[in-house]
XYZ file of C-alpha atoms in Angstrom:
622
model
C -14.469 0.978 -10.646
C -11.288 -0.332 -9.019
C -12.221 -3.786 -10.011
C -16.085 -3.775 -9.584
C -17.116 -5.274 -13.220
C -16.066 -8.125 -15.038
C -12.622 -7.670 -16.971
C -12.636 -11.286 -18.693
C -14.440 -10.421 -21.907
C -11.747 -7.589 -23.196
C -10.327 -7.990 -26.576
C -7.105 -6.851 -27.611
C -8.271 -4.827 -29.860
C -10.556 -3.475 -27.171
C -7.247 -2.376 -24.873
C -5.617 -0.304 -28.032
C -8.862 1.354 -29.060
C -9.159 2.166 -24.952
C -5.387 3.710 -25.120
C -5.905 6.083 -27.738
C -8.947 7.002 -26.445
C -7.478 8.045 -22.763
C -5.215 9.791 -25.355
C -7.913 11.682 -27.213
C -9.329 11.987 -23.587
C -6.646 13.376 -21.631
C -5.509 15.624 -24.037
C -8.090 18.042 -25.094
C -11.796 16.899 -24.887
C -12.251 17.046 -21.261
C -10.297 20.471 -20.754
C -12.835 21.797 -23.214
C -15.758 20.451 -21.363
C -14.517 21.771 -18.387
C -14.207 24.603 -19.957
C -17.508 25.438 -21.274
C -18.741 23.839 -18.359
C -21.382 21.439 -19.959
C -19.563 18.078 -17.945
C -23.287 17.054 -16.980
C -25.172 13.988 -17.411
C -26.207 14.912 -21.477
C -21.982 15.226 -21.631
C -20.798 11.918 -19.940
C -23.470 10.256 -22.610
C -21.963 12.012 -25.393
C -18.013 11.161 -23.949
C -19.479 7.663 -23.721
C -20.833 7.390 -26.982
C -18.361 8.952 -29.167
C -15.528 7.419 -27.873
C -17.463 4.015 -27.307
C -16.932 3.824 -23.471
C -19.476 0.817 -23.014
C -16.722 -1.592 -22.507
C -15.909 -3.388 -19.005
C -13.886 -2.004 -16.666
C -9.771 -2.585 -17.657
C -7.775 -5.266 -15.774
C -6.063 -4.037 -13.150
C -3.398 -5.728 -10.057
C -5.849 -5.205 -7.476
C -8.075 -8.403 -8.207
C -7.334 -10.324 -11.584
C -8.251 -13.893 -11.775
C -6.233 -16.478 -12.667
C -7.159 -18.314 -15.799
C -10.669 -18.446 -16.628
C -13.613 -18.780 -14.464
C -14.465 -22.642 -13.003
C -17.927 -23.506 -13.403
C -20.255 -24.457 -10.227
C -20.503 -28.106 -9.969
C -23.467 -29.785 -10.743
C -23.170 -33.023 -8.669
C -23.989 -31.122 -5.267
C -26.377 -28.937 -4.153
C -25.807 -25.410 -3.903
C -22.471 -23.182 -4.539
C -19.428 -24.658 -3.332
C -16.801 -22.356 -2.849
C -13.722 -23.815 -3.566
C -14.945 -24.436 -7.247
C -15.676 -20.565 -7.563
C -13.285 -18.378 -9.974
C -12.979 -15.505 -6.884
C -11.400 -18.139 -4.464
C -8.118 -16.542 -3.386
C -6.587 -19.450 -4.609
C -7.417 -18.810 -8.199
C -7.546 -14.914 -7.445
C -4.524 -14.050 -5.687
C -2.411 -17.303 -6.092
C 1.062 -15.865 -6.847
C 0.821 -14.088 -3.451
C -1.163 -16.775 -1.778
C 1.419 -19.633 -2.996
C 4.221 -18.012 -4.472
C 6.634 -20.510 -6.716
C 10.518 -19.285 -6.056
C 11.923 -19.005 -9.262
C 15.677 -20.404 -9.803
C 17.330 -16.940 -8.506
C 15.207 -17.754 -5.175
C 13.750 -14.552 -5.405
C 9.598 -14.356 -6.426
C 7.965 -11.575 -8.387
C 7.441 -9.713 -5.633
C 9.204 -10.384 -2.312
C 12.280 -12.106 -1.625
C 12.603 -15.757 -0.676
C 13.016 -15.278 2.731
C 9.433 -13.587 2.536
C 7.852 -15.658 0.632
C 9.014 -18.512 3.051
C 7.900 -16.632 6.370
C 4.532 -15.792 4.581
C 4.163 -19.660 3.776
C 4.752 -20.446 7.125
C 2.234 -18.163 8.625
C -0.194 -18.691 6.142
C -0.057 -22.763 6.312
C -0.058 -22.139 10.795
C -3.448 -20.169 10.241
C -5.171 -22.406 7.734
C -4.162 -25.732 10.592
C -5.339 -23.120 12.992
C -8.940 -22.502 11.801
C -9.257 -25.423 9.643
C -7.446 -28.768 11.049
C -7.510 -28.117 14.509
C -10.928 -28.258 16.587
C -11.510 -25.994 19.899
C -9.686 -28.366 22.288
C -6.370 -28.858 20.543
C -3.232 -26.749 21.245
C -0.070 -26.827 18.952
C 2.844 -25.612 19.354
C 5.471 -24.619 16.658
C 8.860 -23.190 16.170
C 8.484 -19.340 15.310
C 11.386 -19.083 12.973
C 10.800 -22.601 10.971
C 6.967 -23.231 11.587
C 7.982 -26.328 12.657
C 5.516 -28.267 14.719
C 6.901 -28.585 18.314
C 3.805 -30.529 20.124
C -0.020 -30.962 20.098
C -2.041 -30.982 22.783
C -5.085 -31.876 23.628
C -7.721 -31.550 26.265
C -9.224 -35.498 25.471
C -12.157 -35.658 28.453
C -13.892 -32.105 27.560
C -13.707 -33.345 23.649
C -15.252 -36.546 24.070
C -18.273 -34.876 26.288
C -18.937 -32.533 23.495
C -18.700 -35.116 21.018
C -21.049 -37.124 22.941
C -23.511 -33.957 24.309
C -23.220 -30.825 22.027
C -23.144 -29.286 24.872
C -19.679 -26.592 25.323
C -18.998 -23.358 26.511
C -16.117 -22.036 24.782
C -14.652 -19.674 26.952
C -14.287 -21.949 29.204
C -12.543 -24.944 27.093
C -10.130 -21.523 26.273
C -9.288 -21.207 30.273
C -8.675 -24.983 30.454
C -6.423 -24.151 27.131
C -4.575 -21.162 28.407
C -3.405 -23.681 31.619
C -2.570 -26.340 28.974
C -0.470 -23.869 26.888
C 1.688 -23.456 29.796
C 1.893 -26.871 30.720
C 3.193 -27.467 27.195
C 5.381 -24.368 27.133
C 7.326 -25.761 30.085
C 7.279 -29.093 28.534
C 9.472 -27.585 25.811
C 10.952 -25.330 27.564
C 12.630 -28.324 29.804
C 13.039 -30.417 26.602
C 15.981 -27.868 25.260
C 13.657 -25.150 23.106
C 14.425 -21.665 23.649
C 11.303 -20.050 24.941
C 11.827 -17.205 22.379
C 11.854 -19.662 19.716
C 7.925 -20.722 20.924
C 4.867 -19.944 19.744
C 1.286 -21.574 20.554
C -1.779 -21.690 18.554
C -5.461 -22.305 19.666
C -7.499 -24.749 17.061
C -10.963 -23.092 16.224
C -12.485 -25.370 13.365
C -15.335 -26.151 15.716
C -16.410 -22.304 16.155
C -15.627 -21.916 12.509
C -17.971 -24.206 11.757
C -20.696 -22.805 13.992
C -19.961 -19.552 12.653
C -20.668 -20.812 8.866
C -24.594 -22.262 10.235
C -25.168 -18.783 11.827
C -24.901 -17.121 8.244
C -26.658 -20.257 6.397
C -29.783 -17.571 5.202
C -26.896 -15.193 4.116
C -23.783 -16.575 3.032
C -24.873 -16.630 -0.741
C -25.650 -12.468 -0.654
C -22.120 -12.098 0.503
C -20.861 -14.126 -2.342
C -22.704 -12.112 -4.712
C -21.646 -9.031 -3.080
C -18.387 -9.985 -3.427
C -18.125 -10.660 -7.012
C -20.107 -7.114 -7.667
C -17.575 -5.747 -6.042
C -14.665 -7.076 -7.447
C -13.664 -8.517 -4.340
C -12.659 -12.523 -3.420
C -14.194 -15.042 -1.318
C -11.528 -13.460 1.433
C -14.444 -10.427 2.089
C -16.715 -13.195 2.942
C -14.581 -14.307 5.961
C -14.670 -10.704 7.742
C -17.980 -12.129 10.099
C -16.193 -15.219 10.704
C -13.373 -13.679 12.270
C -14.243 -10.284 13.869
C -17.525 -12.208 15.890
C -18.027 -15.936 14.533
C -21.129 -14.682 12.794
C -22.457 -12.790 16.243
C -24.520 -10.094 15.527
C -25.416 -8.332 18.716
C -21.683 -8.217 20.318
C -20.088 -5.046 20.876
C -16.433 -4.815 21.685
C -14.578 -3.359 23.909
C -14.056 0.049 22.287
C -17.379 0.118 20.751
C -17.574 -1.630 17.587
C -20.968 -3.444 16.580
C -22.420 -6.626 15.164
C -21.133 -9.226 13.103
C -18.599 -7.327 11.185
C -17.713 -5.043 14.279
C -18.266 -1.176 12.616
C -17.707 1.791 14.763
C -20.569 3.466 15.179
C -19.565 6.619 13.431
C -19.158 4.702 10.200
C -22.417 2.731 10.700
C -24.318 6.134 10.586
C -22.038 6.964 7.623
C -23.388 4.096 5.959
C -27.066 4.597 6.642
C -26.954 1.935 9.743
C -28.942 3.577 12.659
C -30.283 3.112 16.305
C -33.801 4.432 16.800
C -36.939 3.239 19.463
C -40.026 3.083 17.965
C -43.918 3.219 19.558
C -46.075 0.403 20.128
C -49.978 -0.034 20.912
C -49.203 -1.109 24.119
C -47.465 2.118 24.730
C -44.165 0.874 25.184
C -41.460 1.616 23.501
C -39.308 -1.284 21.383
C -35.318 -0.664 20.580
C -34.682 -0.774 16.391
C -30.385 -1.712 16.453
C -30.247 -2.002 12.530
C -26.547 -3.665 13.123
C -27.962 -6.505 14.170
C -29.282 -7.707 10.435
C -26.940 -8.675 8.237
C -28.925 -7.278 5.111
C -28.676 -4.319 6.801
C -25.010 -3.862 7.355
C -23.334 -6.222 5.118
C -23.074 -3.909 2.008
C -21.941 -0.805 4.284
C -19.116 -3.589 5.480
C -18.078 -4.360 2.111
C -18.311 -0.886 0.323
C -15.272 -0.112 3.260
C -13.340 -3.302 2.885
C -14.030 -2.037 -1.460
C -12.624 1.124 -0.787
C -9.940 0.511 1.831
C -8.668 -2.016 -1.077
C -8.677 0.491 -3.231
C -7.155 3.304 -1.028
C -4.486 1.216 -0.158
C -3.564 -0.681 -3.388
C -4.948 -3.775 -3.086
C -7.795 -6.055 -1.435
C -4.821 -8.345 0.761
C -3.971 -5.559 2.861
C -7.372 -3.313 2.087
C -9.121 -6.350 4.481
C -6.504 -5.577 6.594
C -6.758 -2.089 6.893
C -10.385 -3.286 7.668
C -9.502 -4.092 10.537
C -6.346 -2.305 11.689
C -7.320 0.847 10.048
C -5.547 2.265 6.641
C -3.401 4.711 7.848
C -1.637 2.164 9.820
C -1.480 -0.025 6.169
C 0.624 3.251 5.198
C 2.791 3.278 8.122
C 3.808 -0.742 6.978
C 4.361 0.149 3.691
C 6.545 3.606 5.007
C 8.884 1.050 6.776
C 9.115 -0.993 3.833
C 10.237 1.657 1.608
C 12.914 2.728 4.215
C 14.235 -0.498 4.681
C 13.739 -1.754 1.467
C 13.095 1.136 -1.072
C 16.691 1.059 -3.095
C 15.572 -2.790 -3.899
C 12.259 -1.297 -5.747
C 11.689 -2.071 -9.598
C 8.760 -2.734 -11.846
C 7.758 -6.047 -9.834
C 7.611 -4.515 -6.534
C 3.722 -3.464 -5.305
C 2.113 -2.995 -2.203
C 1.279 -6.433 -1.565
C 4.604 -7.238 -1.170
C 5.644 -4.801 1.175
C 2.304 -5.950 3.453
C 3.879 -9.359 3.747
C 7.137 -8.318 4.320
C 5.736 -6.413 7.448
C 3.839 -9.565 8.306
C 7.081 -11.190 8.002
C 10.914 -9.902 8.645
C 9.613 -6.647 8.331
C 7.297 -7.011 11.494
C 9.407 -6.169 14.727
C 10.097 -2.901 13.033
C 6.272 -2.298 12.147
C 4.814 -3.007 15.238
C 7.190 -0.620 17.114
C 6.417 2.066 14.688
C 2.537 1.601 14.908
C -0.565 -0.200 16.447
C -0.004 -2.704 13.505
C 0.420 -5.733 16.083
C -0.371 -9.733 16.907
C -4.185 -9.527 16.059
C -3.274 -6.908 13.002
C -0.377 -9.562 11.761
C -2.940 -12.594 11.946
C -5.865 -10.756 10.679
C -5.763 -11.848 7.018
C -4.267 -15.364 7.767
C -6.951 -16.063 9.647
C -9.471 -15.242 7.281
C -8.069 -17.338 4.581
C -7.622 -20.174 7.097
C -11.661 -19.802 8.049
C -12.429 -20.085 4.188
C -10.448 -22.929 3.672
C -12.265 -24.559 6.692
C -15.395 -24.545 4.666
C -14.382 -23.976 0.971
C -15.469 -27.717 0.440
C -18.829 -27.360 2.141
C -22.015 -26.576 -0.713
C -23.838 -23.656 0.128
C -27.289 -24.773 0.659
C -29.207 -22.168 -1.346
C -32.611 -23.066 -0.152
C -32.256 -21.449 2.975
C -31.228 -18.532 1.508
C -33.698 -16.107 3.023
C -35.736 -14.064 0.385
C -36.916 -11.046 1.226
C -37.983 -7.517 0.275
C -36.500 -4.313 2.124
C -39.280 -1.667 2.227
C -40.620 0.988 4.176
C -43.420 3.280 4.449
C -44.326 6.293 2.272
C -43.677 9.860 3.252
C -46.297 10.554 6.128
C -47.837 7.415 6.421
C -48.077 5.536 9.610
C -49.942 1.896 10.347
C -49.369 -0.967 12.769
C -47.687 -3.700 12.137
C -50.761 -5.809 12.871
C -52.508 -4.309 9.988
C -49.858 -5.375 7.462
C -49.823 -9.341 8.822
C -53.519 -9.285 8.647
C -53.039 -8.329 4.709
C -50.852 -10.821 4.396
C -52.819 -13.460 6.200
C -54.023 -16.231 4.091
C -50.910 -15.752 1.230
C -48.239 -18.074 2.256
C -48.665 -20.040 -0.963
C -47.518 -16.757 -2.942
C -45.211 -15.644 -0.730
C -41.064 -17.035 -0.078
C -41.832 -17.494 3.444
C -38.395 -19.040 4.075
C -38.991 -19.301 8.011
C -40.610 -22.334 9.762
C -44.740 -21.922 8.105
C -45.689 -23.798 11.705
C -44.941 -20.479 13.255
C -47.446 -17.468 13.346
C -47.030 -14.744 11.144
C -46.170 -12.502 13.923
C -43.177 -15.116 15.046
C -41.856 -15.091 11.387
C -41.537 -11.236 11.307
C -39.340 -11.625 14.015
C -37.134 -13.681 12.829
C -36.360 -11.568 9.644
C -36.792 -8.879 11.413
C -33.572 -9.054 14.060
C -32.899 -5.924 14.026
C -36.059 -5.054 16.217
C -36.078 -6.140 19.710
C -39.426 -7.662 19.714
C -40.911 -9.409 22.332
C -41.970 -12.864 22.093
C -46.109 -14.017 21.374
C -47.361 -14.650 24.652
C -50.510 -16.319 22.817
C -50.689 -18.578 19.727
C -51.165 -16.263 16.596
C -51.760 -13.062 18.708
C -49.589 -9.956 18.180
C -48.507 -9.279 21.474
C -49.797 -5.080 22.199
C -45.616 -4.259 23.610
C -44.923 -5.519 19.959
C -47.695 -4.424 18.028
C -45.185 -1.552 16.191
C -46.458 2.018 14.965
C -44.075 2.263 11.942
C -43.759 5.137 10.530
C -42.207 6.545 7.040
C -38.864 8.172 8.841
C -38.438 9.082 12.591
C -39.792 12.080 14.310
C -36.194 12.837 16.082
C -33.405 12.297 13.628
C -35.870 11.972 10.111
C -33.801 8.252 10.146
C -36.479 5.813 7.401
C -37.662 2.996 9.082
C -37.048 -0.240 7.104
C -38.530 -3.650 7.626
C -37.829 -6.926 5.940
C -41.034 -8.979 4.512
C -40.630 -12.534 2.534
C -40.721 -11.731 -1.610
C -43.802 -11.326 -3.054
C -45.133 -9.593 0.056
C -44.881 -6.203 -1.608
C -47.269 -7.046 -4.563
C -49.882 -8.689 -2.105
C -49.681 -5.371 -0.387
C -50.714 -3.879 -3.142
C -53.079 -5.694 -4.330
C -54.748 -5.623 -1.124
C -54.956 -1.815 -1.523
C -52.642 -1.048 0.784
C -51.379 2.073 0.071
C -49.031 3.163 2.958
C -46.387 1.071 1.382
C -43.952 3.390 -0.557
C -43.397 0.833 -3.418
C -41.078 2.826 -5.182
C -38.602 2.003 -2.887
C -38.964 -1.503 -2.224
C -35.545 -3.401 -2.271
C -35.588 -7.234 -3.033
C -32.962 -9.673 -1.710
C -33.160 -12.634 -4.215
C -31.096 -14.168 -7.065
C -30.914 -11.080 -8.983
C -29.895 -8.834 -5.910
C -26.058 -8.190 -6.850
C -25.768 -9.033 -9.991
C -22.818 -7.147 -12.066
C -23.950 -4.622 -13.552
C -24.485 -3.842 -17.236
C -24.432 -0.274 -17.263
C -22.199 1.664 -19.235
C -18.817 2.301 -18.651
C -18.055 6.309 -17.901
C -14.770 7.938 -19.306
C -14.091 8.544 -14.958
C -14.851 4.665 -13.921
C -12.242 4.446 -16.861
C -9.564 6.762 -15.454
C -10.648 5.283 -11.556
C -9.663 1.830 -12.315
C -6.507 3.761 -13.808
C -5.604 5.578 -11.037
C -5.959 2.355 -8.817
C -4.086 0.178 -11.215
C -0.739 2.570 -10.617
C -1.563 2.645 -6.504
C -0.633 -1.208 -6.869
C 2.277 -0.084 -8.085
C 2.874 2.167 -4.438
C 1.466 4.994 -7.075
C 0.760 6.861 -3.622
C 1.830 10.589 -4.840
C 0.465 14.008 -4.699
C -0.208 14.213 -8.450
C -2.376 10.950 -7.626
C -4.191 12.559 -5.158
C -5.106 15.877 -7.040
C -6.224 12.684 -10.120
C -8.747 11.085 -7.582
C -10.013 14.354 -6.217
C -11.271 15.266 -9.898
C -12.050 11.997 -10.273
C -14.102 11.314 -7.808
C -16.127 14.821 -8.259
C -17.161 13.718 -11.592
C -18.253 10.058 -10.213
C -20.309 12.088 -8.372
C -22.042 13.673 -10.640
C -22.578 10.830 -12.877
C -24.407 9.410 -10.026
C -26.952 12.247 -9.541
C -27.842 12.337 -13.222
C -27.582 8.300 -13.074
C -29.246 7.503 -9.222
C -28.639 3.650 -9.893
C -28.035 1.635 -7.037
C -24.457 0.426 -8.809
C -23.885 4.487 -9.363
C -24.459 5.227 -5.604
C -22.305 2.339 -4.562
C -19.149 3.701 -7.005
C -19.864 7.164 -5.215
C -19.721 5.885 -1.837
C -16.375 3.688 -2.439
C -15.008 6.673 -4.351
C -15.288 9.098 -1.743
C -14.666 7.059 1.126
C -10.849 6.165 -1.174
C -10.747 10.146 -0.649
C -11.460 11.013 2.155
C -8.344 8.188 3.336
C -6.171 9.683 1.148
C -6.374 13.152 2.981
C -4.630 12.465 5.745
C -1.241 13.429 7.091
C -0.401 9.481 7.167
C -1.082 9.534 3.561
C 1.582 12.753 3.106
C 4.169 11.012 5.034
C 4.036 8.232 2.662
C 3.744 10.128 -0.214
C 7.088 12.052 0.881
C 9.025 9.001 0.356
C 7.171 7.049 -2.834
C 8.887 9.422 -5.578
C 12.472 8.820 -4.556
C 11.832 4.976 -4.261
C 10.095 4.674 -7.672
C 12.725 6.772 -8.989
C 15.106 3.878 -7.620
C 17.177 6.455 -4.902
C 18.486 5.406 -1.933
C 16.453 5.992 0.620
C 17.383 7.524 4.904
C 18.187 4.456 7.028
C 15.563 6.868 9.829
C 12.900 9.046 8.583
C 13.807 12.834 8.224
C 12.059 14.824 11.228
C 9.414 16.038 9.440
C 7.412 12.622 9.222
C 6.353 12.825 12.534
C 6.412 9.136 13.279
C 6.761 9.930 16.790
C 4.124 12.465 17.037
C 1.908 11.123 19.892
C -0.958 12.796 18.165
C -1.090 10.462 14.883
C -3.196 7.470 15.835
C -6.049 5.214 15.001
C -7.911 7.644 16.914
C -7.264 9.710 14.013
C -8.178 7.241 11.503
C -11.738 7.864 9.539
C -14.805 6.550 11.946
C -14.785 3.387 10.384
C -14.191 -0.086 11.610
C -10.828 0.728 13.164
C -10.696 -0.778 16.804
């Protein structure tokens, strides 16, 4: 489903038999289940076995790999990135570095374009990946050529020699060095207009990577599962540097800054809970990565696939989608009569990174931080590509909660597991009390610290409970694997096992169940959005579509079937949306090669005050 599976292992005899059966499909044998209205789980089983749907998913623009898969090394411990087959280098390298063939035009965008991209893209990766927190370089905007570095030499060599920084304020001492070199330049003969400044971050990047060390391999596998490159695992990185409790200015929370409308959306919740004391402890289920990283990558999934591709779905991430339409709206009107069978949507996104931007950013909130967003994220990656991912930290876990009516204290399930460290992946420091180590995989509760070796402390003694009194929200607590069949075995029988998630190699893997004629048509539909297939008749397709995903998943409740659902339906509910109308409006005449108005006509509203990111889906739009 829009890239979720692996596509490597299709035959070509595979792809014909697949054609003729859309054919067969299409044609007659779902109008007559329709019909007869039988389209229920024993239905989909018979589609899937008559017409031998168990294949993988078909290849599609929005994330193909180039050439085959590289395997891990075996020289170094632990993944290292850069040797990975999703890398955006392998992934998305005709976009990423773009030959110009001998007419100077690329497949996609012209050579002016693909120059300005290469610029930005090369000023991003120095940015987050050469240059450490107390540099400052300058560079021509037009050219990208390098004008001056700076550097603030006394505060560098005291945290070389101490550790000891506080970045906000080596960035005043940089903002009064910026204009220092500014009117350096300035003086030297360079057009102020014709100057731009960049900040260095490796050092912060590199902080950022430690905070995620018992992580970082979950959002690789995530990433894969979800047909999405290494690019998704840079989101932390550069909303928060890995920060999990920082809330920004217009609300958005933890490390990959939701809204908190789409956090509840995604099962993310704020609750207080009761302790023996009698106080009451805070429960901000942002603040765990477990916790929210899926709901962050099911959006940047479905934005991808909303808006025709995962370059600009991570930017619509964090711009918003509808504002992803509004770029490619100004592409088509400015460039629409140059539109053929090469042109897709990831080409008009870096045209309005690039000449196309002035006229973007005065049609829309699409601005500075929107224009660097997915830059910056491939500069962070290739920061740290090189560096192994030391998968003995990884933390290993088991999500769980209790069963329907139960209740206990948390001190009665660490005196169960008292005495089992050798059978349990304890991977926190086993100096520490058991009490101390629930804490620390536990974030997401605002415990108080053990005033007394080994005691649990009575304000942090927790009552858990199965779900919440108030909202009915389930209360879910992290303990290391293997904790839930000690439970058991210790005749503890609050636990509701049945429900108990593990976090360990296995968590993420792709999955092997069978392809369904509609994850078949979905990958499809998204295949042709590449292609700026953003049309009415494509919308009325992924509204049937997506009812029937639905379905499949109740008669299916896998966690892989939940997961299409929720990407499915979040891909509709974008798509109905008057931003997605006004784009539709002008797709047809452009595929159709017309010329298209030099201004919008009236009724596209691009002035109306009232179409906004306020408007967009609660999501992570800030």
């Amino acid at each position: 489903m829009g890239s979720m599976r692996n596509r490597r292992t299709r035959t070509a005899l595979g792809n014909e038999r697949l054609r003729q059966v859309r054919i067969a499909v299409t044609s007659g044998t779902i109008i007559f289940l329709f019909t007869a209205g039988i389209m229920g789980g024993e239905a989909m089983n018979i589609l899937a076995q008559t017409f031998g749907l168990n294949l993988t998913a078909p290849a599609t623009p929005v994330a193909e790999p180039q050439g085959p898969p590289v395997e891990e090394r075996t020289d170094v411990p632990g993944i290292v990135p850069a040797d990975l087959d999703i890398h955006p280098d392998r992934l998305y390298r005709e976009y990423l570095h773009a030959p110009l063939d001998d007419d100077g035009e690329t497949p996609f965008v012209s050579r002016q374009v693909a120059k300005s991209f290469s610029n930005l893209a090369d000023m991003y990766r120095t940015r987050q990946a050469v240059d450490d927190n107390f540099t400052v370089r300058a560079y021509n905007v037009s050219t990208g050529e390098v004008l001056g570095v700076y550097t603030l030499a006394e505060e560098k060599a005291v945290f070389e020699e101490t550790g000891l920084v506080l970045w906000s304020a080596i960035d005043r001492k940089r903002r009064d060095l910026t204009k220092k070199a500014v009117k350096e330049l300035t003086e030297a003969g360079v057009a102020r207009e014709d100057i731009t400044v960049r900040w260095g971050r490796r050092d912060q990047i590199l902080e950022a990577r430690s905070r995620e060390d018992q992580y970082i391999e979950y959002e690789v596998r995530l990433a894969r599962y979800l047909g999405l490159s290494l690019l998704a695992t840079e989101i932390g990185t550069v909303e928060t540097f890995n920060n999990d409790r920082l809330v920004s200015r217009v609300g958005a929370r933890g490390r990959y800054q939701m809204m908190p409308a789409m956090l509840r959306a995604r099962s993310v919740h704020h609750y207080r809970l009761r302790t023996r004391g009698g106080s009451e402890i805070a429960v901000n289920e942002e603040w765990h990565p477990l916790l929210t990283m899926e709901a962050a990558f099911v959006v940047a999934r479905a934005y991808a696939n909303a808006v025709g591709h995962e370059i600009p779905g991570l930017s619509a991430y964090h711009t918003g989608p509808y504002n992803i339409f509004k770029v490619y709206r100004e592409y088509l009107l400015a460039e629409g009569e140059h539109f053929d069978t090469a042109t897709n949507v990831v080409g008009g996104y870096l045209w309005g990174l690039t000449d196309g931007f002035d006229r973007v950013s005065s049609q829309s909130t699409f601005r500075r931080y929107s224009r660097s967003y997915v830059p910056s994220m491939y500069g962070a990656l290739k920061a740290t590509d090189e560096i192994p991912i030391d998968t003995t930290v990884t933390m290993l876990a088991e999500r769980m909660q209790l069963a329907r009516g139960e209740s206990m204290f948390l001190s009665e399930i660490l005196v169960a597991l008292d005495g089992a460290d050798e059978r349990l992946a304890w991977r926190v420091d086993g100096e520490l009390p058991l009490y101390e180590r629930f804490r620390v995989m536990n974030p997401h509760f605002d415990l108080p610290p053990a005033v007394s070796a080994g005691a649990v402390p009575e304000n942090g003694d927790i009552y858990l409970v199965a779900t919440t009194p108030a909202s009915n929200v389930p209360v879910r607590f992290f303990l290391p694997l293997g904790a839930a069949a000690e439970l058991r075995s210790r005749n503890i029988r609050e636990i509701d096992y049945d429900t108990v998630f593990p976090y360990d190699r296995s968590t993420f893997q792709p999955s092997e169940e069978a392809v369904t004629v509609w994850d078949e048509l979905y990958d499809e539909l998204v295949a042709d959005v590449w292609r700026f297939g953003f049309t009415f008749e494509n919308r009325a397709r992924l509204s049937e579509i997506v009812d029937r995903i639905e379905e499949t998943s109740r008669y299916s409740p896998t966690h892989y079937r939940q997961t299409m659902k929720e990407i499915a339906r979040l891909h509709e509910r974008v798509w109905a949306s008057s931003e997605f109308d006004k784009l539709a409006m002008l797709v047809p005449a452009a595929r159709g090669h017309q010329r298209l108005p030099v201004q919008p006509p009236e009724q596209f509203g691009v002035n109306d005050a009232s179409v906004g990111t306020n408007n967009l889906p609660p999501a992570v739009n800030k």
